[in-house]
mmCIF file of C-alpha atoms in Angstrom:
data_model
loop_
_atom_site.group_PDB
_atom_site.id
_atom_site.type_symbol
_atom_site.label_atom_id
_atom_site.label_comp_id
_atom_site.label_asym_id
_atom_site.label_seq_id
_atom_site.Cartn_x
_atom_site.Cartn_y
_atom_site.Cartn_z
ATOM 1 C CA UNK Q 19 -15.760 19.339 6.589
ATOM 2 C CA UNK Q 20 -13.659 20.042 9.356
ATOM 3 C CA UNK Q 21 -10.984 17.801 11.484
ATOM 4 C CA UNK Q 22 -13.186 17.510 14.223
ATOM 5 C CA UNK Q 23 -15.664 15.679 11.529
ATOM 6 C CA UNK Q 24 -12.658 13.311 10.412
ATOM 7 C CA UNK Q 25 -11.028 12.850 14.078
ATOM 8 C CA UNK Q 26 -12.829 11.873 17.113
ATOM 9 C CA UNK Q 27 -11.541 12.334 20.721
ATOM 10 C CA UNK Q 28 -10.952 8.583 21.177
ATOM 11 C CA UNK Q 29 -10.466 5.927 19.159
ATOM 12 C CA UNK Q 30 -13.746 4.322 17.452
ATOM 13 C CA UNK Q 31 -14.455 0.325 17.270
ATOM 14 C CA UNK Q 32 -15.509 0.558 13.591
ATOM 15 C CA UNK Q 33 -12.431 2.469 12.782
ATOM 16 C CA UNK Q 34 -10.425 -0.533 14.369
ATOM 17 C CA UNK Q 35 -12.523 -2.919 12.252
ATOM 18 C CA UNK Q 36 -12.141 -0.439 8.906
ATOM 19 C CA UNK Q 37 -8.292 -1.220 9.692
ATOM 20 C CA UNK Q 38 -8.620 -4.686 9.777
ATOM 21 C CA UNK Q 39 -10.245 -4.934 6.453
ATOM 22 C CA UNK Q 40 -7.609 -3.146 4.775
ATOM 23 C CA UNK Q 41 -4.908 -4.552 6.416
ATOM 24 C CA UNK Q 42 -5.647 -7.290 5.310
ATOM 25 C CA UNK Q 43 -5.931 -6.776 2.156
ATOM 26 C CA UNK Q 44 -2.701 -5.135 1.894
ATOM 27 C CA UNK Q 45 -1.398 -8.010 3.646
ATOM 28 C CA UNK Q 46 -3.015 -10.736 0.876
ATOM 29 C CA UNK Q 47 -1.883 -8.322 -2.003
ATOM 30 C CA UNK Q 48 1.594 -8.094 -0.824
ATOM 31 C CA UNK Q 49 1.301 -12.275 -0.669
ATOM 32 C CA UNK Q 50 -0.288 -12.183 -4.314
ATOM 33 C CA UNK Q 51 3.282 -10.128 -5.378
ATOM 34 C CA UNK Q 52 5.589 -12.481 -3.815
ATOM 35 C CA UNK Q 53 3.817 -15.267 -5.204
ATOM 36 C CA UNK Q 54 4.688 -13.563 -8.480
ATOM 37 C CA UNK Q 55 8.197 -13.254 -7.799
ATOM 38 C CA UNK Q 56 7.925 -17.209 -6.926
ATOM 39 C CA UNK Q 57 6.684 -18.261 -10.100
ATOM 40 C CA UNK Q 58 9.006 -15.960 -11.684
ATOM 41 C CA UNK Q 59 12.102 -17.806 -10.342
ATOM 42 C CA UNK Q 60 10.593 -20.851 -10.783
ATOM 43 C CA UNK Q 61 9.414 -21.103 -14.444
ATOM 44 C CA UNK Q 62 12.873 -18.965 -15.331
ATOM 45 C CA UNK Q 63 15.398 -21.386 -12.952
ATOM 46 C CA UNK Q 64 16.372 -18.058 -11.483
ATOM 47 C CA UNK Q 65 17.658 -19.237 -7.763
ATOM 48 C CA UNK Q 66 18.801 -15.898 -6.707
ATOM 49 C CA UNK Q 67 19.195 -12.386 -8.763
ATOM 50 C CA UNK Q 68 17.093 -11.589 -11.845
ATOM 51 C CA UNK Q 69 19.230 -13.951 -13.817
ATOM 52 C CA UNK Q 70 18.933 -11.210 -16.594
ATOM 53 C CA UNK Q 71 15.588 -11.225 -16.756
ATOM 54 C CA UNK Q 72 13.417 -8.065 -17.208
ATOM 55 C CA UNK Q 73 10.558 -9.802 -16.668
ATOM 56 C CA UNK Q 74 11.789 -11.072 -12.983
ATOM 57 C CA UNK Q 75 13.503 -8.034 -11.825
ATOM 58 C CA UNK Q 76 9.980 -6.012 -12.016
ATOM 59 C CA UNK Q 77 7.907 -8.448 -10.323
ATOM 60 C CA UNK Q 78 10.784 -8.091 -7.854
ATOM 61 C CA UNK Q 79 10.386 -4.182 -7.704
ATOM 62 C CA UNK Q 80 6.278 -4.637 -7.795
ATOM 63 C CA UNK Q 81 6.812 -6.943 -4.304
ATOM 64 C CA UNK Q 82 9.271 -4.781 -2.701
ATOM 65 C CA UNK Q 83 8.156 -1.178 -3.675
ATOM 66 C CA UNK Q 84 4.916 -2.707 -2.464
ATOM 67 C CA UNK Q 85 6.867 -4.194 1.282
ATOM 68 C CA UNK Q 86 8.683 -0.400 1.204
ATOM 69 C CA UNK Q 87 5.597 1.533 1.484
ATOM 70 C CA UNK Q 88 2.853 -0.437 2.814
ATOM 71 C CA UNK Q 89 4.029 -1.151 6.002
ATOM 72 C CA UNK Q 90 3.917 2.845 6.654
ATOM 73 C CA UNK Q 91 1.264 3.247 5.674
ATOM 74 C CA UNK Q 92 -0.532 0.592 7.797
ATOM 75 C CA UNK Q 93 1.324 1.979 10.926
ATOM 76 C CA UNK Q 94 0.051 5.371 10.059
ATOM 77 C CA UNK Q 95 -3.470 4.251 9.917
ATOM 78 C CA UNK Q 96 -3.227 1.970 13.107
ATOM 79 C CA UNK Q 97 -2.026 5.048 14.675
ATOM 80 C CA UNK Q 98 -5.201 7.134 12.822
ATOM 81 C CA UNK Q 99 -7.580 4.501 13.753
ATOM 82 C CA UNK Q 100 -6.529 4.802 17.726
ATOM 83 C CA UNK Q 101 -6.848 8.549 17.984
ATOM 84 C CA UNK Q 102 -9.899 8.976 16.777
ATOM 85 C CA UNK Q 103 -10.325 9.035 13.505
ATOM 86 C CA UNK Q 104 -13.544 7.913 11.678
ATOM 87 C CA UNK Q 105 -14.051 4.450 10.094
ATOM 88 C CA UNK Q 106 -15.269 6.192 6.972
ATOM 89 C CA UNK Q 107 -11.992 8.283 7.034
ATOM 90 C CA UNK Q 108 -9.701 4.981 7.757
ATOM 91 C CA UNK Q 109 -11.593 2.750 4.645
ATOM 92 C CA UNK Q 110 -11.251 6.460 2.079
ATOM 93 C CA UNK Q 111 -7.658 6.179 2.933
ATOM 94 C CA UNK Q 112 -6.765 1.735 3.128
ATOM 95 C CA UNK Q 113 -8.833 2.098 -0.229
ATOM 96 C CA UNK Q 114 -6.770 4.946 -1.653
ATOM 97 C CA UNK Q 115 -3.666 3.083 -0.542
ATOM 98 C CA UNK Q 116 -4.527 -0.138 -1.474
ATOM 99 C CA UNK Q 117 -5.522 1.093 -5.771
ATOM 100 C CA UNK Q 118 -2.392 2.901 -5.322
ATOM 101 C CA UNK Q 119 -0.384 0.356 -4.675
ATOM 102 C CA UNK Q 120 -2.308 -2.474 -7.465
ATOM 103 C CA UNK Q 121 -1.824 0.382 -9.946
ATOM 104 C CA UNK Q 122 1.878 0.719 -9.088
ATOM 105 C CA UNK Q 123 2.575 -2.711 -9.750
ATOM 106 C CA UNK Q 124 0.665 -2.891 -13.025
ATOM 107 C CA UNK Q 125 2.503 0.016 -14.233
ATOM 108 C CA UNK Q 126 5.825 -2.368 -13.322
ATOM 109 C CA UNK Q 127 4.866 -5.337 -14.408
ATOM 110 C CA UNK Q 128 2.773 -4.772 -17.712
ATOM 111 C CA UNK Q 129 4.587 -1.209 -18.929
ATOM 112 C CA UNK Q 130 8.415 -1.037 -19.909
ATOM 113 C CA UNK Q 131 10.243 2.315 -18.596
ATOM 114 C CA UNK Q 132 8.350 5.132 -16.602
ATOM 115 C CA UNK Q 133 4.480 4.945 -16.800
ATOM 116 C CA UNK Q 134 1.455 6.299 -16.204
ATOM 117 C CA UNK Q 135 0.647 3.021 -13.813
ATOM 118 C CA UNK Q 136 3.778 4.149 -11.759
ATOM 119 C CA UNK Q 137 3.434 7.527 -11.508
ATOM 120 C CA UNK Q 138 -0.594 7.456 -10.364
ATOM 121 C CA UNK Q 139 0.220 4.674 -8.184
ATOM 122 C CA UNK Q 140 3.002 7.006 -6.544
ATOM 123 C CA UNK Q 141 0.696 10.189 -6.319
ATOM 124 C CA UNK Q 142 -1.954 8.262 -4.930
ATOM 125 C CA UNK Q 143 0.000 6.253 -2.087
ATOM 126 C CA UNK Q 144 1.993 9.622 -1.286
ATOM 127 C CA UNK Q 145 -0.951 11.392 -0.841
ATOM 128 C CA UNK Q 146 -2.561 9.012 1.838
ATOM 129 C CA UNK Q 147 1.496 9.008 3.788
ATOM 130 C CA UNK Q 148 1.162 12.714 3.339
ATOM 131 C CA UNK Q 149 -2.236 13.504 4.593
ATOM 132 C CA UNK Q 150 -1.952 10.629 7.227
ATOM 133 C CA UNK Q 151 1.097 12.277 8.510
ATOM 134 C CA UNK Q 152 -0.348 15.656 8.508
ATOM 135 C CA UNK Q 153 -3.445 14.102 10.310
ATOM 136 C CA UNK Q 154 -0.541 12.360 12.793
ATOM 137 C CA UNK Q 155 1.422 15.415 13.533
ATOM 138 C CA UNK Q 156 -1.458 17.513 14.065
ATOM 139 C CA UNK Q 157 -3.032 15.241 16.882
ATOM 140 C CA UNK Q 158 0.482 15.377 18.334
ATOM 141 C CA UNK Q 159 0.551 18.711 18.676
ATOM 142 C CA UNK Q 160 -3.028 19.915 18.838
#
């Protein structure tokens, strides 16, 4: 497979619509961790803070590591999807970034200390900023 096969000349309808799908997803899973973070502070009378709970501060982390990366990586696939790169190339990725970040939070919210949930969900969103940025800076210049 070449670049060529991954990145068209201009950008493809479907590709637009592949986006779409996994925006919003991302979108409704960032809503399902703040929802957490809600019932958090509401069943622990926590107003503001973690109130000393360990329980509240990581569904805090598993909503905001979650609003940290995702928003880059849905600009860098908005940006993929308009210069030309495949739908099956844009879903491979929203899909990659999307487990990434549901493992990520699992690994927060269900493990104490560093975990394997954390770490995979890491190497797995990484990889999709990293190869969506190589993909970026190599339309830029190429």
């Amino acid at each position: 497979m070449t670049l060529s096969d991954i990145m068209g000349a201009a950008a493809h309808p479907e590709a637009l619509k592949a986006l779409s799908l996994w925006a919003g997803l991302l979108v409704l899973w960032l809503v399902l961790l703040s929802w957490g973070v809600v019932g958090q502070r509401r069943r622990l009378k926590v107003a503001f803070g973690d109130g000393g709970h360990v329980s509240l501060t990581a569904a805090g982390r598993a909503f905001g590591n979650a609003s940290e990366y995702i928003p880059a990586g849905l600009i860098a696939l908005l940006l993929l999807a308009l210069t030309g790169a495949t739908p099956l190339l844009i879903h491979a990725l929203g899909a990659t970034l999307l487990v990434g970040r549901m493992i990520h939070a699992a690994g927060l919210l269900f493990q104490k200390g560093p975990s394997l949930g954390r770490i995979l969900g890491m190497v797995l969103t990484y990889a999709v900023l990293l190869f969506a940025a190589g993909l970026l800076i190599g339309r830029a210049l190429g």
